[in-house]
């Protein structure tokens, strides 16, 4: 039995609260159980130097944890003077995942920056960031459509993400912190609404996993992401 | 008339939400109107190297703004690789203000770190941080008392803070962003519940202020801080 | 047809040259075609602070590219003052992969650091690093066994890695730079000699991949890794 | 009685030596007793990026202490790789204070940078920096007038600064290091030659101060600054 | 007798392998005995900002040691976040030495960057870098001549370098690590093919040297550099 | 004729002012003409980690230029976040030069740090730093002898330094900035009072120098250093 008493294929309660803060073009608080991430999408009418003059846009992401979002206080990255490897890895993953559903030509010479800041961590902060980040992104794009700055949405689909793992020999969906710490294997899966994979990142430092376990984890992820995409559509009123 | 339509001596609505996140020993969301700061107080059973073995504790603070807490997105300090001068100045102010009401001997060899992270900014983030931070600090100390780790509270009083300024020639209390941008003078005042001053920081880059204006600003601040301390007591259930 | 004229399941020529430099306890030049990485394994009789006194060892990795290992010169990370996100991500991956086949208790209070420095890049530098790094690691451990510092090898298996991708609709093995640039999907797979997965990292920024494509890529990877492990055994004289 | 045997309202001997070094457009060694700060004003015919094309100038300041300007040697900030919070706070204060008496339109598209480097510290380095810095600034502006690059002085007044504090219950003026260490309260006041306040920064980490103490400290500061402005005028030959 | 059993005026075996890697315009592995440095010369069609529009080029160098090029592992400079003083000193020396034989007007608005990366260190890495670097530089310039981008070579001569020292009272040539550690005096000499000096850097931390010792060291250096220049010519096929 | 109208073998006026500041154990303002460097020697009763427990001391140096010590303002290294290559090179040279005349065993487990801060630069700041730094060092050691903390001086000799160069074909002594900029060759020489060399650093980026020119420059340097050592003895009252 899982520490969370959930069934192996059961997600934690998911909440997507739009317009959580007032300045960002898209602002979503995403909750996967006790994990809470504030996803703010910002629009800027320019692109990075290496993209200038090509008539296309850019989508990027930054990720951070508040120092006391975790069980014991972590040092503040701004005070330490650099972002750690885990932070950089996560924000690169979020950026790639969102770019997979945006047509950069259609977006035009604009940068969409998604800031994912973890207010409270209980496992799955990167998957929550992608899932909530998509909704913030959709709101920021709607903002452009509403003001007539874009005629047509550059979004080519929806994207969501969930973790899966093997806990005491059983593949389980959406691990919380207690489960994640004791999982033998941990995999983050990102998929679009066509059921295709955008990212598959499985790690088995302690216990290598077999082809069969991989398949069973992917099945769980597929089911979970389908439900997360439903939650995104409901939140956006497009269900 | 103020942009906010408030009377000159009128505070914005103040809200202090305790237990806002689950891991910190004290966690308070403070709102001064649209300004929202998450204040997390963390306890650690050790002190900085220069205090070791002296049988006393330490209280310190860190401050940060989420990149899109502001009208236009600010660069993330962790990504830029250092905290700016304004950030360091504010976190030093918060630390000094809170240390003024803590008996370090009584606290014992512990460090209390207050993290003030601005979720949404609309002027007065440092004064909100001090005011909300005090409540988080009180909760963290109550946590020690409840667990029997401390016999007696090291708190020697309450502390709160508010800004005052001169707006179109009239001294006004608790400036929001629109007022702050156009104020001729800007002052942050920190006081304790005995009506004494802990910090007075007045700045008049554009328009030097007279002794008379100073007095009128201090009067406004005194009144505002009195009401903020009432709000702190109400939140803590000690009113 | 692939730019390299190889069959879809064909590896580039693999060369593993041991004792490539004279100071390191294990020193291997690994070549996957034109990709050349120098893998040096260093032993130090201490562990990081967070592991001290637990009677176990640590394996970690660092990765770097010489500035002109690539088509056009890249800025030197030491001169820029920090390692980029890609570098950190790769060295974390190499470290996890090697730790998966080392029994840390058996290793004892020692740190094994693997430095992977790319002399010439033509795609697949991280997979070559893992594959060649394992051989350097094995040599460093043999060094301990030969001197009687260890009675029994802490190695629990072999580990190797290869990339797979979808090139013009066809899954292909071991992409070189020209193929990698134009691949729709790119996946790095790390496996042990039992045929289990240690890492699976698939990325599809441009073209999401289906379950079927994933399976076909994993099949290719499995075959390639089997052959790489044969090459490792041959190099170590344990085939 | 004060450690310095001065009367409560007595300044230390003040010396302002112009043309102290030969390259800067304004170069003043200011001495407040044993405190010695070299203030060099440099002119550059450009403004920071955010001011370009607006037909106005900028005044900014940098502050540093030589490592052995103090009782025991401090680490060199250049070697540590960053300026500390106290340094940034002081240089921001100096910059704001000087900007308060310069008409930026009149200055035109030029930057005036004031470097304040402490050769010997004995309390009051920031107030000496502002007081001496004004004289260096005036010399740099005279340099522009003399060469016909400016027709009219952009200076709108004089500015000087002094510290006040409460020492053993008595408000005292211009604290030296021995007094500052033991003062219960410490306040830095910046005023112009009209008797208006530009900055008031009072800090009472140990002993909150009353309204009455504040008034008495401001009275002392007012008297001291009046005399410092006389000294500035005498040095500039405009008394 | 020298630890290396060489005669006092005997160089270690020198090897210059051209085209060692495939991307750089000039790529030379230089070996002075067991010291091995990879010298890659890169061409870029632009100059640093301070040289723009002057119709002349620039030659610069960067130097690094692989972490395990040495007896015990050194920390990676990229991970530590800065290049050490020794590294900066050496790369400045290499840059100056090469610039001494290049006519910058003739080179035109191009930058030639020489990367010297030490694969294996056994003393004399800086002198090997200069000696091998010259050959890489010559190859990069030939590359421009071959493609018709330059009509005439900007090279004005050849340059090579060797170390000399006083070992147990006897001046010796080309010190290896064991000799260098125990030498009383250490000097690096850079000369051109006219027999003139470009750099003379003698250091005698332990044992100041006399004019006579200096003369005898310079004689040895002169003989060694003559032979190194012969080796460069042979490698370039211009002997 | 030299821009300074000096004879080729003529030093600039040299001034050594002891006790220039009040906190340092040795504090000397050294002037070589218009070049002015403040040399402060600080004693600390500990050694760097790599020397602990070996019963010997350490001597090290740090060097900095005030931003406006030069013709046009240089960026402050503390603000830029790192010391440049030239700074590191000079402070390493100063440290080595002083260590050459100190018996580390005799010094005992103490660190002597020499801070050389350039107040005004007109060429020769590194040679002035060594020459003045020696006097500050001697004062700091006398401080230890006076207080009975040392029984016997660890100084084994005197050390001084001067620059020489070839200006319009003529070897000249002690170049000022105008001469240095136009010199074809530039050499810094450090010698002890026995007439032996401690450092010889000759650089000829523009015009390689012959053996004959080298000899003539060394002759000039020898004469100059002899007179500088006389000046040191006079300043210390040991002439």
Coordinates of N, CA, C and O in Angstrom, one line a residue, chain D residues 15-22 24-31 38-40 131-132 134-140 142-143 146 231-238, chain F residues 36:
Chain D
X15 N 38.8 68.3 7.7 CA 39.7 68.8 6.7 C 39.3 68.4 5.3 O 39.0 67.2 5.1
X16 N 39.3 69.3 4.4 CA 38.9 69.0 3.0 C 40.1 69.5 2.2 O 40.4 70.7 2.0
X17 N 40.8 68.5 1.6 CA 42.0 68.8 0.8 C 41.7 68.6 -0.7 O 41.5 67.4 -1.1
X18 N 41.6 69.7 -1.4 CA 41.3 69.5 -2.9 C 42.5 69.1 -3.7 O 43.6 69.2 -3.2
X19 N 42.2 68.6 -4.9 CA 43.3 68.2 -5.8 C 44.3 67.2 -5.2 O 45.5 67.3 -5.4
X20 N 43.7 66.3 -4.5 CA 44.5 65.3 -3.7 C 45.2 64.4 -4.7 O 46.4 64.0 -4.4
X21 N 44.6 64.0 -5.8 CA 45.2 63.2 -6.8 C 45.1 64.0 -8.1 O 44.3 64.9 -8.2
X22 N 45.9 63.5 -9.1 CA 46.0 64.4 -10.3 C 45.2 64.0 -11.5 O 45.0 64.9 -12.4
X24 N 41.8 62.8 -11.6 CA 40.3 63.0 -11.5 C 39.9 64.4 -11.7 O 40.7 65.3 -11.3
X25 N 38.8 64.6 -12.3 CA 38.3 66.0 -12.5 C 38.0 66.7 -11.2 O 38.1 67.9 -11.1
X26 N 37.7 65.9 -10.2 CA 37.5 66.5 -8.8 C 38.1 65.4 -7.9 O 37.8 64.3 -8.0
X27 N 39.0 65.9 -7.0 CA 39.7 64.9 -6.1 C 39.9 65.5 -4.7 O 40.7 66.5 -4.6
X28 N 39.2 65.0 -3.8 CA 39.2 65.6 -2.4 C 39.5 64.5 -1.4 O 38.9 63.5 -1.4
X29 N 40.5 64.8 -0.5 CA 40.7 64.0 0.7 C 39.9 64.6 1.8 O 40.1 65.8 2.2
X30 N 38.9 63.9 2.3 CA 38.1 64.5 3.5 C 38.5 63.7 4.7 O 38.7 62.5 4.7
X31 N 38.7 64.5 5.8 CA 39.1 64.0 7.1 C 38.0 64.4 8.1 O 37.8 65.6 8.3
X38 N 39.2 59.2 0.4 CA 39.5 59.9 -0.8 C 38.3 59.8 -1.8 O 37.8 58.8 -2.1
X39 N 37.9 61.0 -2.1 CA 36.7 61.2 -3.0 C 37.1 61.7 -4.4 O 37.6 62.8 -4.5
X40 N 37.0 60.8 -5.4 CA 37.4 61.2 -6.7 C 36.1 61.3 -7.6 O 35.4 60.3 -7.7
X131 N 30.0 64.4 2.5 CA 30.5 65.8 2.7 C 31.7 66.1 1.8 O 31.7 67.1 1.2
X132 N 32.6 65.2 1.7 CA 33.8 65.4 0.9 C 33.4 65.2 -0.6 O 33.9 65.9 -1.5
X134 N 30.7 65.9 -2.1 CA 30.1 67.1 -2.7 C 31.2 68.1 -3.2 O 31.0 68.7 -4.3
X135 N 32.3 68.2 -2.5 CA 33.3 69.2 -2.9 C 34.0 68.7 -4.2 O 34.3 69.4 -5.1
X136 N 34.2 67.3 -4.2 CA 34.8 66.8 -5.5 C 33.9 67.0 -6.7 O 34.3 67.3 -7.8
X137 N 32.6 66.8 -6.4 CA 31.6 67.0 -7.4 C 31.6 68.4 -7.9 O 31.5 68.7 -9.1
X138 N 31.7 69.4 -7.0 CA 31.7 70.8 -7.4 C 32.9 71.1 -8.2 O 32.8 71.8 -9.2
X139 N 34.0 70.5 -7.9 CA 35.3 70.7 -8.6 C 35.1 70.1 -10.1 O 35.6 70.7 -11.0
X140 N 34.5 69.0 -10.2 CA 34.3 68.4 -11.5 C 33.4 69.2 -12.3 O 33.6 69.4 -13.5
X142 N 33.0 72.5 -12.0 CA 33.8 73.7 -12.3 C 34.7 73.4 -13.5 O 34.9 74.3 -14.4
X143 N 35.2 72.2 -13.5 CA 36.1 71.8 -14.7 C 35.3 71.9 -16.0 O 35.9 72.4 -17.0
X146 N 34.8 75.7 -16.7 CA 36.0 76.3 -17.1 C 36.4 76.1 -18.5 O 36.9 76.9 -19.2
X231 N 32.3 74.6 6.2 CA 33.6 74.1 5.8 C 33.7 73.8 4.3 O 34.8 74.1 3.7
X232 N 32.7 73.3 3.7 CA 32.7 73.1 2.3 C 32.8 74.4 1.5 O 33.6 74.5 0.6
X233 N 32.1 75.4 2.0 CA 32.2 76.7 1.3 C 33.6 77.3 1.4 O 34.1 77.9 0.5
X234 N 34.2 77.2 2.6 CA 35.5 77.7 2.8 C 36.5 76.9 1.9 O 37.4 77.5 1.3
X235 N 36.4 75.6 1.8 CA 37.3 74.9 1.0 C 37.1 75.3 -0.5 O 38.1 75.4 -1.2
X236 N 35.9 75.5 -0.9 CA 35.7 75.9 -2.3 C 35.9 77.4 -2.6 O 35.8 77.8 -3.7
X237 N 36.2 78.1 -1.5 CA 36.4 79.6 -1.7 C 35.2 80.3 -2.0 O 35.2 81.4 -2.6
X238 N 34.0 79.8 -1.6 CA 32.8 80.5 -1.8 C 32.1 80.9 -0.5 O 30.9 81.3 -0.5
Chain F
X36 N 51.9 56.8 -6.7 CA 51.8 56.7 -5.2 C 51.0 55.5 -4.9 O 49.9 55.3 -5.3

